[in-house]
PDB file of C-alpha atoms in Angstrom:
ATOM      1  CA  MET A 672      32.211  80.522   7.351  1.00 72.00           C
ATOM      2  CA  SER A 673      29.050  78.565   8.186  1.00 84.00           C
ATOM      3  CA  ASN A 674      28.801  76.068  11.013  1.00 87.00           C
ATOM      4  CA  LYS A 675      28.647  73.284   8.426  1.00 85.00           C
ATOM      5  CA  HIS A 676      31.966  74.364   6.872  1.00 83.00           C
ATOM      6  CA  ILE A 677      33.568  74.745  10.291  1.00 86.00           C
ATOM      7  CA  LYS A 678      32.422  71.225  11.252  1.00 84.00           C
ATOM      8  CA  GLN A 679      33.786  69.809   7.961  1.00 85.00           C
ATOM      9  CA  ALA A 680      37.136  71.539   8.522  1.00 84.00           C
ATOM     10  CA  GLN A 681      37.309  70.224  12.091  1.00 85.00           C
ATOM     11  CA  ASP A 682      36.464  66.699  10.944  1.00 85.00           C
ATOM     12  CA  ALA A 683      39.130  66.854   8.221  1.00 83.00           C
ATOM     13  CA  ALA A 684      41.713  68.115  10.716  1.00 84.00           C
ATOM     14  CA  TRP A 685      40.815  65.359  13.167  1.00 85.00           C
ATOM     15  CA  THR A 686      41.087  62.698  10.439  1.00 86.00           C
ATOM     16  CA  GLU A 687      44.486  64.061   9.424  1.00 87.00           C
ATOM     17  CA  TYR A 688      45.618  64.041  13.063  1.00 87.00           C
ATOM     18  CA  GLU A 689      44.468  60.438  13.515  1.00 87.00           C
ATOM     19  CA  ARG A 690      46.407  59.415  10.377  1.00 84.00           C
ATOM     20  CA  PHE A 691      49.481  61.256  11.679  1.00 88.00           C
ATOM     21  CA  LYS A 692      49.182  59.499  15.040  1.00 85.00           C
ATOM     22  CA  LYS A 693      48.911  56.047  13.416  1.00 83.00           C
ATOM     23  CA  ASP A 694      51.882  56.762  11.146  1.00 82.00           C
ATOM     24  CA  TYR A 695      53.996  58.069  14.009  1.00 81.00           C
ATOM     25  CA  GLU A 696      53.180  55.109  16.265  1.00 79.00           C
ATOM     26  CA  LEU A 697      54.063  52.749  13.430  1.00 74.00           C
ATOM     27  CA  SER A 698      57.379  54.521  12.835  1.00 71.00           C
ATOM     28  CA  LEU A 699      58.314  54.024  16.496  1.00 69.00           C
ATOM     29  CA  LYS A 700      57.724  50.282  16.161  1.00 68.00           C
ATOM     30  CA  ASN A 701      59.623  49.830  12.923  1.00 59.00           C
ATOM     31  CA  ASN A 702      63.098  49.021  14.229  1.00 72.00           C
ATOM     32  CA  LYS A 703      62.459  45.401  13.350  1.00 83.00           C
ATOM     33  CA  ALA A 704      63.102  42.852  10.643  1.00 86.00           C
ATOM     34  CA  PHE A 705      61.184  43.178   7.369  1.00 93.00           C
ATOM     35  CA  PRO A 706      58.719  40.301   8.046  1.00 94.00           C
ATOM     36  CA  ASP A 707      57.885  41.671  11.496  1.00 92.00           C
ATOM     37  CA  ILE A 708      57.229  45.133  10.069  1.00 92.00           C
ATOM     38  CA  VAL A 709      55.018  43.625   7.355  1.00 95.00           C
ATOM     39  CA  LYS A 710      52.954  41.737   9.937  1.00 95.00           C
ATOM     40  CA  ASP A 711      52.625  44.866  12.104  1.00 92.00           C
ATOM     41  CA  ILE A 712      51.444  46.908   9.127  1.00 94.00           C
ATOM     42  CA  MET A 713      48.938  44.239   8.112  1.00 96.00           C
ATOM     43  CA  ARG A 714      47.585  44.194  11.681  1.00 95.00           C
ATOM     44  CA  ARG A 715      47.419  47.986  11.788  1.00 91.00           C
ATOM     45  CA  GLU A 716      45.499  48.102   8.510  1.00 93.00           C
ATOM     46  CA  ASN A 717      43.368  45.075   9.467  1.00 95.00           C
ATOM     47  CA  LEU A 718      44.474  43.229   6.326  1.00 96.00           C
ATOM     48  CA  SER A 719      44.295  39.470   6.088  1.00 96.00           C
ATOM     49  CA  ILE A 720      46.501  37.746   3.534  1.00 96.00           C
ATOM     50  CA  ASP A 721      43.544  37.519   1.141  1.00 96.00           C
ATOM     51  CA  LYS A 722      42.640  41.202   1.563  1.00 96.00           C
ATOM     52  CA  LEU A 723      46.251  42.195   0.953  1.00 96.00           C
ATOM     53  CA  VAL A 724      46.384  40.005  -2.158  1.00 95.00           C
ATOM     54  CA  ASN A 725      43.254  41.764  -3.466  1.00 95.00           C
ATOM     55  CA  LYS A 726      44.480  45.292  -2.685  1.00 95.00           C
ATOM     56  CA  SER A 727      48.130  44.903  -3.727  1.00 95.00           C
ATOM     57  CA  LEU A 728      47.553  42.477  -6.619  1.00 94.00           C
ATOM     58  CA  LEU A 729      50.564  40.549  -5.359  1.00 94.00           C
ATOM     59  CA  ASP A 730      50.080  36.789  -5.417  1.00 92.00           C
ATOM     60  CA  LYS A 731      49.543  34.838  -2.214  1.00 93.00           C
ATOM     61  CA  GLN A 732      52.996  33.238  -2.409  1.00 92.00           C
ATOM     62  CA  THR A 733      54.644  36.678  -2.539  1.00 93.00           C
ATOM     63  CA  VAL A 734      52.591  37.924   0.421  1.00 95.00           C
ATOM     64  CA  ASN A 735      53.573  34.827   2.408  1.00 94.00           C
ATOM     65  CA  ARG A 736      57.223  35.449   1.537  1.00 94.00           C
ATOM     66  CA  PHE A 737      56.840  39.037   2.761  1.00 95.00           C
ATOM     67  CA  ARG A 738      55.495  37.660   6.057  1.00 96.00           C
ATOM     68  CA  THR A 739      58.215  35.027   6.538  1.00 94.00           C
ATOM     69  CA  GLY A 740      61.191  36.627   4.790  1.00 92.00           C
ATOM     70  CA  LYS A 741      61.975  33.200   3.347  1.00 91.00           C
ATOM     71  CA  ILE A 742      61.737  31.226   0.119  1.00 89.00           C
ATOM     72  CA  LYS A 743      61.200  27.531   0.730  1.00 84.00           C
ATOM     73  CA  THR A 744      62.168  25.015  -1.920  1.00 84.00           C
ATOM     74  CA  LYS A 745      62.206  21.231  -1.739  1.00 87.00           C
ATOM     75  CA  THR A 746      65.869  21.206  -0.758  1.00 91.00           C
ATOM     76  CA  ARG A 747      66.506  24.419   1.185  1.00 90.00           C
ATOM     77  CA  VAL A 748      65.254  27.644   2.723  1.00 89.00           C
ATOM     78  CA  MET A 749      66.674  30.961   1.498  1.00 90.00           C
ATOM     79  CA  ASP A 750      66.264  34.580   2.557  1.00 90.00           C
ATOM     80  CA  TYR A 751      63.747  36.476   0.459  1.00 91.00           C
ATOM     81  CA  VAL A 752      64.356  40.009  -0.798  1.00 91.00           C
ATOM     82  CA  PRO A 753      61.310  41.288  -2.690  1.00 93.00           C
ATOM     83  CA  SER A 754      61.527  43.494  -5.747  1.00 93.00           C
ATOM     84  CA  MET A 755      61.124  47.240  -5.377  1.00 95.00           C
ATOM     85  CA  LYS A 756      57.862  47.184  -7.329  1.00 94.00           C
ATOM     86  CA  SER A 757      56.438  44.486  -5.029  1.00 95.00           C
ATOM     87  CA  ILE A 758      57.382  46.546  -1.981  1.00 96.00           C
ATOM     88  CA  VAL A 759      55.794  49.669  -3.498  1.00 97.00           C
ATOM     89  CA  ALA A 760      52.604  47.725  -4.324  1.00 96.00           C
ATOM     90  CA  PHE A 761      52.514  46.547  -0.695  1.00 96.00           C
ATOM     91  CA  CYS A 762      53.042  50.110   0.588  1.00 96.00           C
ATOM     92  CA  ILE A 763      50.347  51.548  -1.681  1.00 96.00           C
ATOM     93  CA  ALA A 764      47.898  48.800  -0.652  1.00 95.00           C
ATOM     94  CA  CYS A 765      48.657  49.457   3.026  1.00 95.00           C
ATOM     95  CA  ASN A 766      48.257  53.230   2.661  1.00 93.00           C
ATOM     96  CA  MET A 767      51.802  53.846   3.937  1.00 95.00           C
ATOM     97  CA  ASP A 768      53.467  57.249   4.118  1.00 94.00           C
ATOM     98  CA  MET A 769      56.976  57.941   2.815  1.00 95.00           C
ATOM     99  CA  LEU A 770      58.768  57.718   6.171  1.00 91.00           C
ATOM    100  CA  ASN A 771      57.360  54.280   6.929  1.00 91.00           C
ATOM    101  CA  THR A 772      58.027  53.150   3.360  1.00 95.00           C
ATOM    102  CA  VAL A 773      61.679  54.207   3.693  1.00 94.00           C
ATOM    103  CA  THR A 774      61.896  52.397   7.040  1.00 90.00           C
ATOM    104  CA  LEU A 775      60.532  49.233   5.420  1.00 93.00           C
ATOM    105  CA  LEU A 776      63.057  49.524   2.575  1.00 95.00           C
ATOM    106  CA  GLU A 777      65.904  50.153   5.004  1.00 92.00           C
ATOM    107  CA  SER A 778      65.024  46.979   6.919  1.00 91.00           C
ATOM    108  CA  LEU A 779      66.131  45.156   3.742  1.00 92.00           C
ATOM    109  CA  GLY A 780      69.114  47.417   3.076  1.00 91.00           C
ATOM    110  CA  LEU A 781      67.264  49.045   0.160  1.00 95.00           C
ATOM    111  CA  THR A 782      66.507  52.657  -0.680  1.00 96.00           C
ATOM    112  CA  PHE A 783      64.983  54.730  -3.453  1.00 96.00           C
ATOM    113  CA  ARG A 784      67.869  55.597  -5.769  1.00 95.00           C
ATOM    114  CA  ARG A 785      67.848  59.328  -6.517  1.00 90.00           C
ATOM    115  CA  THR A 786      69.202  58.860 -10.021  1.00 95.00           C
ATOM    116  CA  SER A 787      66.605  56.254 -11.026  1.00 97.00           C
ATOM    117  CA  LYS A 788      63.547  57.538 -12.874  1.00 97.00           C
ATOM    118  CA  VAL A 789      61.636  54.410 -11.828  1.00 97.00           C
ATOM    119  CA  ASP A 790      62.501  54.805  -8.136  1.00 97.00           C
ATOM    120  CA  TYR A 791      61.619  58.490  -8.325  1.00 97.00           C
ATOM    121  CA  ALA A 792      58.269  57.580  -9.878  1.00 98.00           C
ATOM    122  CA  TYR A 793      57.634  54.990  -7.147  1.00 98.00           C
ATOM    123  CA  SER A 794      58.401  57.535  -4.436  1.00 97.00           C
ATOM    124  CA  TYR A 795      56.108  59.997  -6.238  1.00 97.00           C
ATOM    125  CA  LEU A 796      53.308  57.425  -5.962  1.00 97.00           C
ATOM    126  CA  ILE A 797      53.903  56.926  -2.237  1.00 97.00           C
ATOM    127  CA  VAL A 798      53.758  60.664  -1.575  1.00 96.00           C
ATOM    128  CA  ASN A 799      50.960  61.657  -3.954  1.00 96.00           C
ATOM    129  CA  TYR A 800      48.788  58.578  -4.543  1.00 94.00           C
ATOM    130  CA  ARG A 801      48.588  57.068  -1.087  1.00 87.00           C
ATOM    131  CA  GLY A 802      45.424  54.989  -0.741  1.00 84.00           C
ATOM    132  CA  LYS A 803      44.802  54.668  -4.489  1.00 92.00           C
ATOM    133  CA  SER A 804      44.419  51.348  -6.283  1.00 95.00           C
ATOM    134  CA  ILE A 805      47.253  49.581  -8.076  1.00 96.00           C
ATOM    135  CA  PRO A 806      45.603  50.091 -11.512  1.00 95.00           C
ATOM    136  CA  GLU A 807      45.258  53.838 -10.752  1.00 96.00           C
ATOM    137  CA  CYS A 808      48.939  53.966  -9.800  1.00 96.00           C
ATOM    138  CA  ASN A 809      49.895  52.126 -12.977  1.00 96.00           C
ATOM    139  CA  GLU A 810      48.033  54.738 -15.017  1.00 96.00           C
ATOM    140  CA  VAL A 811      50.142  57.419 -13.327  1.00 97.00           C
ATOM    141  CA  LEU A 812      53.323  55.431 -14.050  1.00 97.00           C
ATOM    142  CA  LYS A 813      52.331  55.156 -17.723  1.00 96.00           C
ATOM    143  CA  LYS A 814      51.782  58.930 -17.883  1.00 97.00           C
ATOM    144  CA  LEU A 815      55.254  59.335 -16.372  1.00 97.00           C
ATOM    145  CA  GLU A 816      56.565  57.172 -19.247  1.00 97.00           C
ATOM    146  CA  ILE A 817      57.670  54.301 -17.040  1.00 97.00           C
ATOM    147  CA  ASP A 818      58.265  51.060 -18.993  1.00 95.00           C
ATOM    148  CA  ASN A 819      55.655  48.297 -18.727  1.00 93.00           C
ATOM    149  CA  GLU A 820      58.061  45.948 -16.923  1.00 93.00           C
ATOM    150  CA  ASP A 821      58.316  48.500 -14.098  1.00 95.00           C
ATOM    151  CA  LEU A 822      54.567  48.906 -13.610  1.00 95.00           C
ATOM    152  CA  LEU A 823      53.180  47.551 -10.372  1.00 93.00           C
ATOM    153  CA  ARG A 824      51.581  44.143 -10.597  1.00 76.00           C
ATOM    154  CA  ASP A 825      48.326  44.342 -12.512  1.00 58.00           C
ATOM    155  CA  PRO A 826      46.681  41.238 -14.008  1.00 53.00           C
ATOM    156  CA  ASP A 827      45.503  43.191 -17.066  1.00 50.00           C
ATOM    157  CA  ASN A 828      49.008  44.527 -17.540  1.00 43.00           C
ATOM    158  CA  LEU A 829      50.537  41.044 -17.190  1.00 45.00           C
ATOM    159  CA  VAL A 830      48.399  39.785 -20.071  1.00 40.00           C
ATOM    160  CA  GLN A 831      49.526  42.707 -22.256  1.00 37.00           C
ATOM    161  CA  THR A 832      53.172  42.107 -21.378  1.00 38.00           C
ATOM    162  CA  GLU A 833      52.927  38.375 -22.125  1.00 36.00           C
ATOM    163  CA  GLN A 834      51.404  39.027 -25.575  1.00 37.00           C
ATOM    164  CA  LYS A 835      54.272  41.293 -26.691  1.00 37.00           C
TER     165      LYS A 835
END
């Protein structure tokens, strides 16, 4: 093995170790409420609300609800529980691993259902497509024969769904 290949292997191992360390440190901090975990993850990934909106394709109102855990109407304030596909879009956009994704879900009393093809597909994305874009993940979901209504938020996909 040449020095160049050895250096590349060492760099790759170091990068993997740094990712592991970040993930582990995050998992230690995640015994919190959903909005607090969301804010910690956004800080860790250096994501402003606008950056998260661009990466996750969630709308700004949804991201704000993630951060507060509340829905505010003219007459009252209610607890907010996001949809599974919104949570998965957030996790993909934030480059989260499976353990931290499960911790985030558990903070809401949610889990991936083992008997659900959609949940299995979402967990497949978290494990195998970490760091990819939402449109790339939607292409994978389509190949897995997941229905359009279960695709992650994608403006192009929303237009197609509305026309049907």
